[in-house]
Amino acid sequence: MNAFAALCPVKGRPREFDVDVALAAALRIFWQHGYEGASMAALTEAMGITKPSLYAAFGNKEALFNKALDLYEREKLAYMRTALDAPTSRGVAETLLRGALALQSGCDPKGCMAMNSVTCGPEAESIRTEVLKRRASSADAVIERFARARDEGDLPEGIEPVGLARHLFAILQGLALQAQAGATPEELRGLVETSLQLWPGK
């Protein structure tokens, strides 16, 4: 064997695609069609890669979805993390509502990736479980923040943190559904402004 070849073995063939770009393309397909509606053919076509390359880079479809969901939460839902730092319950609600409004007004596809994927059949129960677990974690964080607001006197007596958080998430989900159904940014903005006018906190 050639001495140079022995010292410098041939490495595996490098990937011929940008992993981050491919993942962003997969996110768009999952967001538009949901987990079950996103076929492998649609995914590989959008990502510009073959099925073996997808498996090699990301694992199976479920692993790819979870990576896309991570990206969705990190980039598209970053406002949900910053909302909890608002000084009042109304500030929390305003950050969440305006963040959702900006997302639905400025992005295509419309709607919510998680909501589009939660209605899975039995064969994709693990996806439904993961989506619901993440949603519950977000809700728990908001409930805890509203409980602190109640203890600080920021919310009127009789307003329960759990009910208020569920009310807020119902509005956020409704906003995503209306955007998906074709509501204009102006119509969505009206929903946000009305919700803030009715907010019980300071």
mmCIF file of C-alpha atoms in Angstrom:
data_model
loop_
_atom_site.group_PDB
_atom_site.id
_atom_site.type_symbol
_atom_site.label_atom_id
_atom_site.label_comp_id
_atom_site.label_asym_id
_atom_site.label_seq_id
_atom_site.Cartn_x
_atom_site.Cartn_y
_atom_site.Cartn_z
ATOM 1 C CA MET A 1 0.000 0.000 0.000
ATOM 2 C CA ASN A 2 1.206 3.501 -0.788
ATOM 3 C CA ALA A 3 2.648 5.063 2.393
ATOM 4 C CA PHE A 4 0.774 8.346 1.848
ATOM 5 C CA ALA A 5 -2.517 6.499 1.400
ATOM 6 C CA ALA A 6 -1.895 4.612 4.614
ATOM 7 C CA LEU A 7 -1.320 7.843 6.521
ATOM 8 C CA CYS A 8 -4.234 9.690 4.889
ATOM 9 C CA PRO A 9 -7.136 7.271 4.427
ATOM 10 C CA VAL A 10 -9.909 8.387 2.103
ATOM 11 C CA LYS A 11 -12.721 9.998 4.051
ATOM 12 C CA GLY A 12 -16.400 9.380 3.447
ATOM 13 C CA ARG A 13 -17.915 11.371 0.628
ATOM 14 C CA PRO A 14 -18.902 14.814 1.948
ATOM 15 C CA ARG A 15 -22.553 15.846 1.858
ATOM 16 C CA GLU A 16 -23.469 17.768 -1.250
ATOM 17 C CA PHE A 17 -26.176 19.837 0.443
ATOM 18 C CA ASP A 18 -26.514 22.362 3.239
ATOM 19 C CA VAL A 19 -28.103 20.608 6.216
ATOM 20 C CA ASP A 20 -29.571 23.836 7.611
ATOM 21 C CA VAL A 21 -31.147 24.788 4.283
ATOM 22 C CA ALA A 22 -32.577 21.287 3.889
ATOM 23 C CA LEU A 23 -34.027 21.360 7.411
ATOM 24 C CA ALA A 24 -35.652 24.738 6.762
ATOM 25 C CA ALA A 25 -37.255 23.272 3.635
ATOM 26 C CA ALA A 26 -38.538 20.283 5.621
ATOM 27 C CA LEU A 27 -39.977 22.653 8.224
ATOM 28 C CA ARG A 28 -41.986 24.404 5.527
ATOM 29 C CA ILE A 29 -43.447 21.105 4.268
ATOM 30 C CA PHE A 30 -44.371 19.908 7.769
ATOM 31 C CA TRP A 31 -45.833 23.333 8.577
ATOM 32 C CA GLN A 32 -47.967 23.319 5.453
ATOM 33 C CA HIS A 33 -49.130 19.699 5.466
ATOM 34 C CA GLY A 34 -48.708 18.415 9.029
ATOM 35 C CA TYR A 35 -46.710 15.322 9.933
ATOM 36 C CA GLU A 36 -48.869 12.710 8.243
ATOM 37 C CA GLY A 37 -49.650 14.887 5.226
ATOM 38 C CA ALA A 38 -45.960 15.464 4.505
ATOM 39 C CA SER A 39 -44.925 12.591 2.234
ATOM 40 C CA MET A 40 -41.335 11.483 1.901
ATOM 41 C CA ALA A 41 -41.510 12.396 -1.784
ATOM 42 C CA ALA A 42 -42.590 15.956 -0.951
ATOM 43 C CA LEU A 43 -39.923 16.246 1.737
ATOM 44 C CA THR A 44 -37.035 15.007 -0.400
ATOM 45 C CA GLU A 45 -38.126 17.161 -3.337
ATOM 46 C CA ALA A 46 -38.331 20.303 -1.202
ATOM 47 C CA MET A 47 -35.041 19.510 0.525
ATOM 48 C CA GLY A 48 -33.306 18.738 -2.762
ATOM 49 C CA ILE A 49 -31.940 15.422 -1.529
ATOM 50 C CA THR A 50 -32.511 11.710 -1.989
ATOM 51 C CA LYS A 51 -34.228 9.508 0.561
ATOM 52 C CA PRO A 52 -30.926 7.779 1.553
ATOM 53 C CA SER A 53 -29.347 11.209 2.100
ATOM 54 C CA LEU A 54 -32.290 12.221 4.288
ATOM 55 C CA TYR A 55 -31.903 9.121 6.427
ATOM 56 C CA ALA A 56 -28.130 9.575 6.670
ATOM 57 C CA ALA A 57 -28.360 13.221 7.718
ATOM 58 C CA PHE A 58 -31.492 13.290 9.851
ATOM 59 C CA GLY A 59 -32.558 9.749 10.670
ATOM 60 C CA ASN A 60 -36.138 8.712 9.906
ATOM 61 C CA LYS A 61 -39.160 10.920 9.198
ATOM 62 C CA GLU A 62 -40.036 11.211 12.883
ATOM 63 C CA ALA A 63 -36.516 12.356 13.784
ATOM 64 C CA LEU A 64 -36.622 14.877 10.938
ATOM 65 C CA PHE A 65 -39.960 16.211 12.187
ATOM 66 C CA ASN A 66 -38.625 16.665 15.719
ATOM 67 C CA LYS A 67 -35.603 18.560 14.385
ATOM 68 C CA ALA A 68 -37.922 20.721 12.288
ATOM 69 C CA LEU A 69 -40.122 21.328 15.345
ATOM 70 C CA ASP A 70 -37.026 22.396 17.301
ATOM 71 C CA LEU A 71 -36.203 24.873 14.527
ATOM 72 C CA TYR A 72 -39.799 26.119 14.441
ATOM 73 C CA GLU A 73 -39.802 26.794 18.181
ATOM 74 C CA ARG A 74 -36.336 28.339 18.137
ATOM 75 C CA GLU A 75 -36.871 30.696 15.198
ATOM 76 C CA LYS A 76 -40.599 31.212 14.682
ATOM 77 C CA LEU A 77 -41.770 31.073 18.309
ATOM 78 C CA ALA A 78 -38.871 32.869 19.996
ATOM 79 C CA TYR A 79 -41.333 35.520 21.204
ATOM 80 C CA MET A 80 -42.944 32.930 23.487
ATOM 81 C CA ARG A 81 -39.778 32.765 25.594
ATOM 82 C CA THR A 82 -39.337 36.526 25.838
ATOM 83 C CA ALA A 83 -43.028 37.014 26.742
ATOM 84 C CA LEU A 84 -42.508 35.509 30.189
ATOM 85 C CA ASP A 85 -40.064 38.303 31.050
ATOM 86 C CA ALA A 86 -42.710 41.002 30.604
ATOM 87 C CA PRO A 87 -43.349 42.920 33.853
ATOM 88 C CA THR A 88 -47.141 42.435 33.853
ATOM 89 C CA SER A 89 -49.653 39.793 32.819
ATOM 90 C CA ARG A 90 -50.916 42.159 30.137
ATOM 91 C CA GLY A 91 -47.351 42.500 28.876
ATOM 92 C CA VAL A 92 -47.096 38.724 28.641
ATOM 93 C CA ALA A 93 -50.343 38.557 26.684
ATOM 94 C CA GLU A 94 -49.385 41.459 24.430
ATOM 95 C CA THR A 95 -45.998 39.937 23.570
ATOM 96 C CA LEU A 96 -47.608 36.587 22.754
ATOM 97 C CA LEU A 97 -50.449 38.082 20.721
ATOM 98 C CA ARG A 98 -48.309 40.527 18.766
ATOM 99 C CA GLY A 99 -45.675 37.851 18.180
ATOM 100 C CA ALA A 100 -48.327 35.508 16.795
ATOM 101 C CA LEU A 101 -49.754 38.334 14.697
ATOM 102 C CA ALA A 102 -46.339 39.103 13.188
ATOM 103 C CA LEU A 103 -45.787 35.412 12.468
ATOM 104 C CA GLN A 104 -49.139 34.915 10.762
ATOM 105 C CA SER A 105 -48.930 38.209 8.870
ATOM 106 C CA GLY A 106 -45.377 37.742 7.608
ATOM 107 C CA CYS A 107 -45.005 34.019 7.003
ATOM 108 C CA ASP A 108 -46.212 31.565 4.432
ATOM 109 C CA PRO A 109 -47.584 28.974 5.108
ATOM 110 C CA LYS A 110 -50.081 30.251 7.633
ATOM 111 C CA GLY A 111 -51.399 28.437 10.649
ATOM 112 C CA CYS A 112 -49.532 26.546 13.341
ATOM 113 C CA MET A 113 -47.142 23.692 12.596
ATOM 114 C CA ALA A 114 -47.920 21.976 15.895
ATOM 115 C CA MET A 115 -51.697 22.232 15.437
ATOM 116 C CA ASN A 116 -51.381 20.879 11.898
ATOM 117 C CA SER A 117 -49.554 17.822 13.235
ATOM 118 C CA VAL A 118 -51.477 17.007 16.405
ATOM 119 C CA THR A 119 -54.320 15.222 14.589
ATOM 120 C CA CYS A 120 -52.285 12.092 13.874
ATOM 121 C CA GLY A 121 -53.505 8.560 13.448
ATOM 122 C CA PRO A 122 -52.476 5.670 15.733
ATOM 123 C CA GLU A 123 -49.318 4.990 13.696
ATOM 124 C CA ALA A 124 -48.016 8.470 14.530
ATOM 125 C CA GLU A 125 -49.084 8.591 18.171
ATOM 126 C CA SER A 126 -45.517 9.400 19.249
ATOM 127 C CA ILE A 127 -45.667 12.613 17.195
ATOM 128 C CA ARG A 128 -48.952 13.637 18.795
ATOM 129 C CA THR A 129 -47.527 12.869 22.242
ATOM 130 C CA GLU A 130 -44.419 14.971 21.600
ATOM 131 C CA VAL A 131 -46.397 17.937 20.259
ATOM 132 C CA LEU A 132 -48.815 17.854 23.188
ATOM 133 C CA LYS A 133 -45.950 17.572 25.663
ATOM 134 C CA ARG A 134 -44.309 20.684 24.251
ATOM 135 C CA ARG A 135 -47.618 22.556 24.232
ATOM 136 C CA ALA A 136 -48.241 21.580 27.860
ATOM 137 C CA SER A 137 -44.776 22.803 28.828
ATOM 138 C CA SER A 138 -45.485 26.206 27.262
ATOM 139 C CA ALA A 139 -48.881 26.403 28.956
ATOM 140 C CA ASP A 140 -47.414 25.494 32.338
ATOM 141 C CA ALA A 141 -44.856 28.290 32.017
ATOM 142 C CA VAL A 142 -47.597 30.843 31.272
ATOM 143 C CA ILE A 143 -49.776 29.536 34.120
ATOM 144 C CA GLU A 144 -46.859 29.891 36.515
ATOM 145 C CA ARG A 145 -46.240 33.444 35.296
ATOM 146 C CA PHE A 146 -49.917 34.375 35.739
ATOM 147 C CA ALA A 147 -49.890 32.838 39.219
ATOM 148 C CA ARG A 148 -47.062 35.184 40.105
ATOM 149 C CA ALA A 149 -49.011 38.074 38.600
ATOM 150 C CA ARG A 150 -51.992 37.161 40.800
ATOM 151 C CA ASP A 151 -49.802 37.020 43.909
ATOM 152 C CA GLU A 152 -48.347 40.433 43.044
ATOM 153 C CA GLY A 153 -51.813 41.966 42.733
ATOM 154 C CA ASP A 154 -51.487 42.368 38.984
ATOM 155 C CA LEU A 155 -54.715 40.414 38.338
ATOM 156 C CA PRO A 156 -58.156 41.090 39.832
ATOM 157 C CA GLU A 157 -59.548 38.741 42.449
ATOM 158 C CA GLY A 158 -61.444 35.843 40.960
ATOM 159 C CA ILE A 159 -59.215 35.542 37.873
ATOM 160 C CA GLU A 160 -57.623 32.094 37.940
ATOM 161 C CA PRO A 161 -54.205 31.654 36.262
ATOM 162 C CA VAL A 162 -55.151 28.326 34.674
ATOM 163 C CA GLY A 163 -58.351 29.619 33.104
ATOM 164 C CA LEU A 164 -56.677 32.829 31.965
ATOM 165 C CA ALA A 165 -53.802 30.932 30.334
ATOM 166 C CA ARG A 166 -56.224 28.607 28.554
ATOM 167 C CA HIS A 167 -58.222 31.603 27.384
ATOM 168 C CA LEU A 168 -55.076 33.206 25.969
ATOM 169 C CA PHE A 169 -53.974 30.030 24.195
ATOM 170 C CA ALA A 170 -57.452 29.642 22.727
ATOM 171 C CA ILE A 171 -57.112 33.123 21.223
ATOM 172 C CA LEU A 172 -53.648 32.296 19.878
ATOM 173 C CA GLN A 173 -54.913 29.084 18.304
ATOM 174 C CA GLY A 174 -57.919 30.896 16.885
ATOM 175 C CA LEU A 175 -55.640 33.519 15.370
ATOM 176 C CA ALA A 176 -53.603 30.809 13.634
ATOM 177 C CA LEU A 177 -56.746 29.074 12.358
ATOM 178 C CA GLN A 178 -58.213 32.323 11.030
ATOM 179 C CA ALA A 179 -54.928 33.151 9.290
ATOM 180 C CA GLN A 180 -54.914 29.713 7.713
ATOM 181 C CA ALA A 181 -58.505 30.239 6.569
ATOM 182 C CA GLY A 182 -57.567 33.460 4.779
ATOM 183 C CA ALA A 183 -58.102 36.262 7.312
ATOM 184 C CA THR A 184 -56.208 39.421 6.387
ATOM 185 C CA PRO A 185 -53.503 40.954 8.618
ATOM 186 C CA GLU A 186 -55.917 43.804 9.388
ATOM 187 C CA GLU A 187 -58.593 41.367 10.542
ATOM 188 C CA LEU A 188 -56.083 39.506 12.693
ATOM 189 C CA ARG A 189 -54.850 42.789 14.151
ATOM 190 C CA GLY A 190 -58.420 43.621 15.135
ATOM 191 C CA LEU A 191 -58.634 40.336 17.048
ATOM 192 C CA VAL A 192 -55.398 41.129 18.881
ATOM 193 C CA GLU A 193 -56.409 44.689 19.763
ATOM 194 C CA THR A 194 -59.831 43.605 21.025
ATOM 195 C CA SER A 195 -58.285 40.862 23.139
ATOM 196 C CA LEU A 196 -55.896 43.339 24.734
ATOM 197 C CA GLN A 197 -58.721 45.817 25.420
ATOM 198 C CA LEU A 198 -60.561 43.073 27.304
ATOM 199 C CA TRP A 199 -57.516 41.885 29.237
ATOM 200 C CA PRO A 200 -58.299 41.815 32.975
ATOM 201 C CA GLY A 201 -54.823 42.755 34.194
ATOM 202 C CA LYS A 202 -53.018 46.071 34.344
#
